[in-house]
PDB file of C-alpha atoms in Angstrom:
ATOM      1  CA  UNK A  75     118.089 166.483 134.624  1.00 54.00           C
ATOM      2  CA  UNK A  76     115.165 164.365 135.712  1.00 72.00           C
ATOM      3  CA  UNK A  77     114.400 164.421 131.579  1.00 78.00           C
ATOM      4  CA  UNK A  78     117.204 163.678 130.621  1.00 85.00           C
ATOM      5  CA  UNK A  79     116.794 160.289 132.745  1.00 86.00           C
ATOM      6  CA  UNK A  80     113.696 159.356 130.979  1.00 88.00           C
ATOM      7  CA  UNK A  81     114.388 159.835 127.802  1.00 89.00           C
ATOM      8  CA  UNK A  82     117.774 158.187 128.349  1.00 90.00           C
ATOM      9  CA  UNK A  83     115.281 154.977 129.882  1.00 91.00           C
ATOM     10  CA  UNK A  84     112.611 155.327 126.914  1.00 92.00           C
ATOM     11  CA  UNK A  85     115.868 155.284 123.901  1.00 92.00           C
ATOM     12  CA  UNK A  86     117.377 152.505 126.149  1.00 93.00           C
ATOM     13  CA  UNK A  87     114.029 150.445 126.498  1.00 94.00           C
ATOM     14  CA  UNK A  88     113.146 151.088 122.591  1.00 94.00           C
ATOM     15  CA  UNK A  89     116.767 149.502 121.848  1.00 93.00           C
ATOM     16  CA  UNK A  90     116.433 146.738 123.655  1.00 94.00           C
ATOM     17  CA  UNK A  91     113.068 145.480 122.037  1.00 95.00           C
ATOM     18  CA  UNK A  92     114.722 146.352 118.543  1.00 95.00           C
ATOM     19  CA  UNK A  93     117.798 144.463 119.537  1.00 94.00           C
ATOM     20  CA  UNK A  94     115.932 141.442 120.478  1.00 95.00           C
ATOM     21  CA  UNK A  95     112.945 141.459 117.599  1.00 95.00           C
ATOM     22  CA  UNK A  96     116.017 142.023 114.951  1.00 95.00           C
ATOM     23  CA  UNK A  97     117.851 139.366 116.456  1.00 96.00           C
ATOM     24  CA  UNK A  98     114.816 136.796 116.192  1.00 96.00           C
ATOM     25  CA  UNK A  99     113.791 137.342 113.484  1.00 96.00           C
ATOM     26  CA  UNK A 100     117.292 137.147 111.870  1.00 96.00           C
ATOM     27  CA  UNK A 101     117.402 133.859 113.700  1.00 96.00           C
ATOM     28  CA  UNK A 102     114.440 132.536 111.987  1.00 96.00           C
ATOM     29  CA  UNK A 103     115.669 133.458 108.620  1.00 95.00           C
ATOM     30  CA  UNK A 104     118.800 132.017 109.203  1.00 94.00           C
ATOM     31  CA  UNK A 105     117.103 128.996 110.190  1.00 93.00           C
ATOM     32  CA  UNK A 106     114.979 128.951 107.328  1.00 89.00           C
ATOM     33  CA  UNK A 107     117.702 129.615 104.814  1.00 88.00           C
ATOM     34  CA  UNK A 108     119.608 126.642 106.575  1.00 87.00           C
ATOM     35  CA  UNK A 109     116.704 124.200 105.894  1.00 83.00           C
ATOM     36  CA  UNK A 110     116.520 125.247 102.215  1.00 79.00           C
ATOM     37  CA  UNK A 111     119.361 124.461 100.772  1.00 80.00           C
ATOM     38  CA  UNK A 112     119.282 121.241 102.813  1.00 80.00           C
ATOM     39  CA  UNK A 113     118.914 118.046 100.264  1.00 80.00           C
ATOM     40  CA  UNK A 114     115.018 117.289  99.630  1.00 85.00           C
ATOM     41  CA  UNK A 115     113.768 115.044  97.612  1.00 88.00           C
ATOM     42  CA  UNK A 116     110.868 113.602  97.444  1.00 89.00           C
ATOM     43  CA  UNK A 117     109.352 109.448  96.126  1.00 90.00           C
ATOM     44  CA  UNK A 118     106.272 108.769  94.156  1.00 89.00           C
ATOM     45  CA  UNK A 119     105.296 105.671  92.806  1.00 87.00           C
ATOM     46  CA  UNK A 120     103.592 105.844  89.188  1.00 85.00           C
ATOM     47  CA  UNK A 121     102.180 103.386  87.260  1.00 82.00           C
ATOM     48  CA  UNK A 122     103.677 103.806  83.538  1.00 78.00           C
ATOM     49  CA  UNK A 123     102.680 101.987  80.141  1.00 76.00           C
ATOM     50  CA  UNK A 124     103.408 103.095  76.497  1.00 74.00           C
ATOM     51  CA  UNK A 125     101.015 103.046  73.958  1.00 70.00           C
ATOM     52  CA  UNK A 126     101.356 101.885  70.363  1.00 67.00           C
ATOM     53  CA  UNK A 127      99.145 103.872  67.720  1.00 69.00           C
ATOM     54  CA  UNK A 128      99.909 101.262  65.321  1.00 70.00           C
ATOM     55  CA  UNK A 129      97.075  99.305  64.489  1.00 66.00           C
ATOM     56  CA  UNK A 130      99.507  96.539  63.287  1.00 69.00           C
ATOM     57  CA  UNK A 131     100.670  95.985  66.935  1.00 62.00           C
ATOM     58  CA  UNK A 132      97.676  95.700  68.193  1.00 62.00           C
ATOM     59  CA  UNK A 133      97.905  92.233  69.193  1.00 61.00           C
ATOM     60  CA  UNK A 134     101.369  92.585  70.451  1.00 66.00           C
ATOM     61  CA  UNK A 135     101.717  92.835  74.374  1.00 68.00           C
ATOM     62  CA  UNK A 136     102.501  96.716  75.586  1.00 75.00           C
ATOM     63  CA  UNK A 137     105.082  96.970  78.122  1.00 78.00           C
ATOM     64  CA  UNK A 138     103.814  98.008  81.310  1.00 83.00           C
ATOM     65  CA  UNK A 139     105.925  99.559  84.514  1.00 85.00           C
ATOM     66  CA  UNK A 140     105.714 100.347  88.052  1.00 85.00           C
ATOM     67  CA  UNK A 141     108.174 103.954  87.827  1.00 87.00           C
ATOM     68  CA  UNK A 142     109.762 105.584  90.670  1.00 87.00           C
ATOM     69  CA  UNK A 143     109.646 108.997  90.170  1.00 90.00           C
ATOM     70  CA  UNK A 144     112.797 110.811  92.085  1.00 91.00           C
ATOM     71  CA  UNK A 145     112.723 114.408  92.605  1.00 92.00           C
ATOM     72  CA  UNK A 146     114.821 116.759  93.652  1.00 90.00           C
ATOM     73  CA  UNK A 147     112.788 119.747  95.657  1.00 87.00           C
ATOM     74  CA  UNK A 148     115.865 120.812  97.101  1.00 81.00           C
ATOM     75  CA  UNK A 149     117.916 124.056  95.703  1.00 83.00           C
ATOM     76  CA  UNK A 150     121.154 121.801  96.099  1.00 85.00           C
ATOM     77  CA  UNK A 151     122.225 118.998  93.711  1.00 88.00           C
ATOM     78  CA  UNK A 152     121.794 115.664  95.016  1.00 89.00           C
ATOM     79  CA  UNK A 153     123.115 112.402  93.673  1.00 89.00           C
ATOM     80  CA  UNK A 154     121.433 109.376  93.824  1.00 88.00           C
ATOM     81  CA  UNK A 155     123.596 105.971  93.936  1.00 87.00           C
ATOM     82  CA  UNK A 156     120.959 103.091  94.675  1.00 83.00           C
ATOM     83  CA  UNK A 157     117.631 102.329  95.320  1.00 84.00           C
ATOM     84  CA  UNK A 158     115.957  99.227  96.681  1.00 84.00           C
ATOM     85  CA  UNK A 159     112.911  97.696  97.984  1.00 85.00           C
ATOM     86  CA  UNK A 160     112.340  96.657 101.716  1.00 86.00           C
ATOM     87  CA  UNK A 161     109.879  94.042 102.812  1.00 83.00           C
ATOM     88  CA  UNK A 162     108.179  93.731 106.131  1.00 81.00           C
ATOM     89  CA  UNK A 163     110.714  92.413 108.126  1.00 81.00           C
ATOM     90  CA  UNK A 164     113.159  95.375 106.691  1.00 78.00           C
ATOM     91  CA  UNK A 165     114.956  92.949 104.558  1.00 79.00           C
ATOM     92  CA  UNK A 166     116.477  94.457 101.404  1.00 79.00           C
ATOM     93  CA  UNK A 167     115.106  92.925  98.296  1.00 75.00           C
ATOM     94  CA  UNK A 168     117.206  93.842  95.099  1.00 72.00           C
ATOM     95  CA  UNK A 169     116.358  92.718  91.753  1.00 71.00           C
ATOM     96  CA  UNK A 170     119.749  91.718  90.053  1.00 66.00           C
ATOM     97  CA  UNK A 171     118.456  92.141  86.156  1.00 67.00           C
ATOM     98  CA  UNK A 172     117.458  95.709  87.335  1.00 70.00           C
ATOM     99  CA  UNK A 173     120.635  97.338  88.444  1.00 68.00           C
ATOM    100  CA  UNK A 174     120.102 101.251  88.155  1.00 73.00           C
ATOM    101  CA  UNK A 175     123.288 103.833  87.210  1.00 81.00           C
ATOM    102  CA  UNK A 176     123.944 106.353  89.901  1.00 85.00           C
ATOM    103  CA  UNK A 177     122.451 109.446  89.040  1.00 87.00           C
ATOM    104  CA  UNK A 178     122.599 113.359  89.383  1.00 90.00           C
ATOM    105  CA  UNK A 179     119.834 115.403  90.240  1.00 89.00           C
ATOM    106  CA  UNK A 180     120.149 118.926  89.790  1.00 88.00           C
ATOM    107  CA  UNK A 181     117.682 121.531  91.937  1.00 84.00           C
ATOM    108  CA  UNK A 182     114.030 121.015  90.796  1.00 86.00           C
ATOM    109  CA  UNK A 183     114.825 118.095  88.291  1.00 90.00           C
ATOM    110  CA  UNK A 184     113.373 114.674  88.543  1.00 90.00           C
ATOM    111  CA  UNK A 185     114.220 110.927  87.259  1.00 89.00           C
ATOM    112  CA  UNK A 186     111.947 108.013  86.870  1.00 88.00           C
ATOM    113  CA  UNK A 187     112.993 104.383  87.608  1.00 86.00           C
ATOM    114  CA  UNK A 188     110.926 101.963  85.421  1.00 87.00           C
ATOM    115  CA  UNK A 189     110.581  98.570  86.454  1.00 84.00           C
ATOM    116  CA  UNK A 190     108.720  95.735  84.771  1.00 84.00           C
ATOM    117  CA  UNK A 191     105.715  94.551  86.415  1.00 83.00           C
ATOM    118  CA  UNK A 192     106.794  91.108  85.209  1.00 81.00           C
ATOM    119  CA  UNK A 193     109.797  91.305  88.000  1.00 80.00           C
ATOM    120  CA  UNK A 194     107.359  92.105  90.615  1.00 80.00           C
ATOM    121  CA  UNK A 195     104.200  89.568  89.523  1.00 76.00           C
ATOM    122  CA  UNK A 196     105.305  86.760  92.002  1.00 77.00           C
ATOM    123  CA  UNK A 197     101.935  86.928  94.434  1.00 76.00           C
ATOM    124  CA  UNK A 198     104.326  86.036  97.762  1.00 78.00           C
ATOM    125  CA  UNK A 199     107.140  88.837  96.619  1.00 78.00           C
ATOM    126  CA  UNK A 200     104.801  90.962  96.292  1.00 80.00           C
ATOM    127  CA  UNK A 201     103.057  90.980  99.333  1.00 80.00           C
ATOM    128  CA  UNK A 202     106.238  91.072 101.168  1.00 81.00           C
ATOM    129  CA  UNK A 203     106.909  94.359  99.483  1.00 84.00           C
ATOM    130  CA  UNK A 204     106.561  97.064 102.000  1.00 86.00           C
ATOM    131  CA  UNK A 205     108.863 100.424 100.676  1.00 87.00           C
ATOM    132  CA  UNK A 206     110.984 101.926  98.312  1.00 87.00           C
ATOM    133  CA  UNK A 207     114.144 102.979  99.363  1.00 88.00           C
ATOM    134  CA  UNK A 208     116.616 105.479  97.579  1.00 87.00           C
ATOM    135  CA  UNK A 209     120.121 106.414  99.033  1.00 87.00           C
ATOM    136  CA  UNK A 210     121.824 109.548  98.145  1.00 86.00           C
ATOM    137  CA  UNK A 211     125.698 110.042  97.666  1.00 84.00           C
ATOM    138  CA  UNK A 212     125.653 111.107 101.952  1.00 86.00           C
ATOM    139  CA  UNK A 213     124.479 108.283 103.128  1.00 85.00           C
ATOM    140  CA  UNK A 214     121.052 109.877 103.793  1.00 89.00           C
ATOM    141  CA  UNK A 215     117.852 107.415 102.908  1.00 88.00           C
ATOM    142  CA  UNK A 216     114.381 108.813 101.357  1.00 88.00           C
ATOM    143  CA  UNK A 217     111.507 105.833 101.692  1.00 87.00           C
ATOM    144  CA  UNK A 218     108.176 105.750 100.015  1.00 87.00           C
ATOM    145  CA  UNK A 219     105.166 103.261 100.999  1.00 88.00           C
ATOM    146  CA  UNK A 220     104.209 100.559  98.985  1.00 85.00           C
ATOM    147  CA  UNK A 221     100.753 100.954  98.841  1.00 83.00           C
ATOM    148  CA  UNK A 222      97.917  98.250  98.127  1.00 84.00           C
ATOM    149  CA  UNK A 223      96.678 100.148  94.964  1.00 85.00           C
ATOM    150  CA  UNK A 224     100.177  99.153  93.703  1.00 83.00           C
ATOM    151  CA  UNK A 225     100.077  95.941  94.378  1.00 83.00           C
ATOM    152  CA  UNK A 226      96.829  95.231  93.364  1.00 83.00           C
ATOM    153  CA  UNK A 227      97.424  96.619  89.980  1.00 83.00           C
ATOM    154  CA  UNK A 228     100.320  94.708  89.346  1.00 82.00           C
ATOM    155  CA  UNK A 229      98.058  91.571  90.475  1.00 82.00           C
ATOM    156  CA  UNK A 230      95.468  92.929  87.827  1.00 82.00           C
ATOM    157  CA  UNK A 231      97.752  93.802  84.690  1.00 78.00           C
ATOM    158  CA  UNK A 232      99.676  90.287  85.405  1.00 77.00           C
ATOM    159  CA  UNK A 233      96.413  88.408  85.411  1.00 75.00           C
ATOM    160  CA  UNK A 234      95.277  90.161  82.193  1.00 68.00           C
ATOM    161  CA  UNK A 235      98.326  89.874  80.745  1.00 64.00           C
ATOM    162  CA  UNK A 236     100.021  86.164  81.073  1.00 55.00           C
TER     163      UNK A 236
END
């Protein structure tokens, strides 16, 4: 009988610890599947100009463009309605000839926002400018820095380029 009681304890003990390390680690999962298939997506500011191959247009002016790359990291679709620009004093700036379309981003996609450096050349604007701001279709914001390489480029291919 006195066996019987021990094994009883060891089976009972040995349970308990697979109980509880099953039900953590289930939690974790859980907790990481939750957090996947929230919305992610991620800013990055590019600088983007075309080139012409045409050695007729060689003297013509190429179009340069600060791009905001959106994209969508997240295994859900997400849809983008606005973005705009925030200075220091987290005013929103919005550039009325540059009105973007809302947009769908399906899981692992990605969309670029061009805009001309010629909107953004004005030296006081500019230094203002302190992030880009994108809002989803929830309500939910994703910000990027402006950064001083950005602005300092747009200073340099303005002055280049009048």
């Amino acid at each position: 009988m006195y066996n019987t009681d021990l094994v009883n304890m060891i089976v009972a003990i040995y349970g308990a610890i697979c109980g509880t390390a099953g039900f953590v680690i289930a939690l974790i999962l859980g907790v990481i599947e939750f957090r996947r298939n929230q919305p992610q997506v991620k800013l990055r500011l590019d600088t983007l100009q075309f080139l012409d191959m045409n050695p007729r247009s060689r003297n013509k002016a190429i179009p340069k463009y600060l791009a905001i790359n959106v994209s969508n990291l997240g295994t859900r679709p997400v849809n983008i309605t606005s973005f705009s620009i925030l200075d220091k004093q987290r005013h929103i700036l919005m550039i009325p000839d540059l009105i973007e379309s809302p947009f769908k981003l399906e899981d692992g996609e990605s969309h670029d926002i061009k805009i001309p450096v010629e909107m953004l050349s004005d030296k006081k604007f500019l230094q203002n400018i302190w992030k880009i701001r994108i809002l989803d279709g929830t309500g939910k914001t994703w910000e990027t820095k402006f950064g001083r390489k950005h602005k300092e480029w747009i200073l340099d291919v303005t002055k280049n380029n009048p």
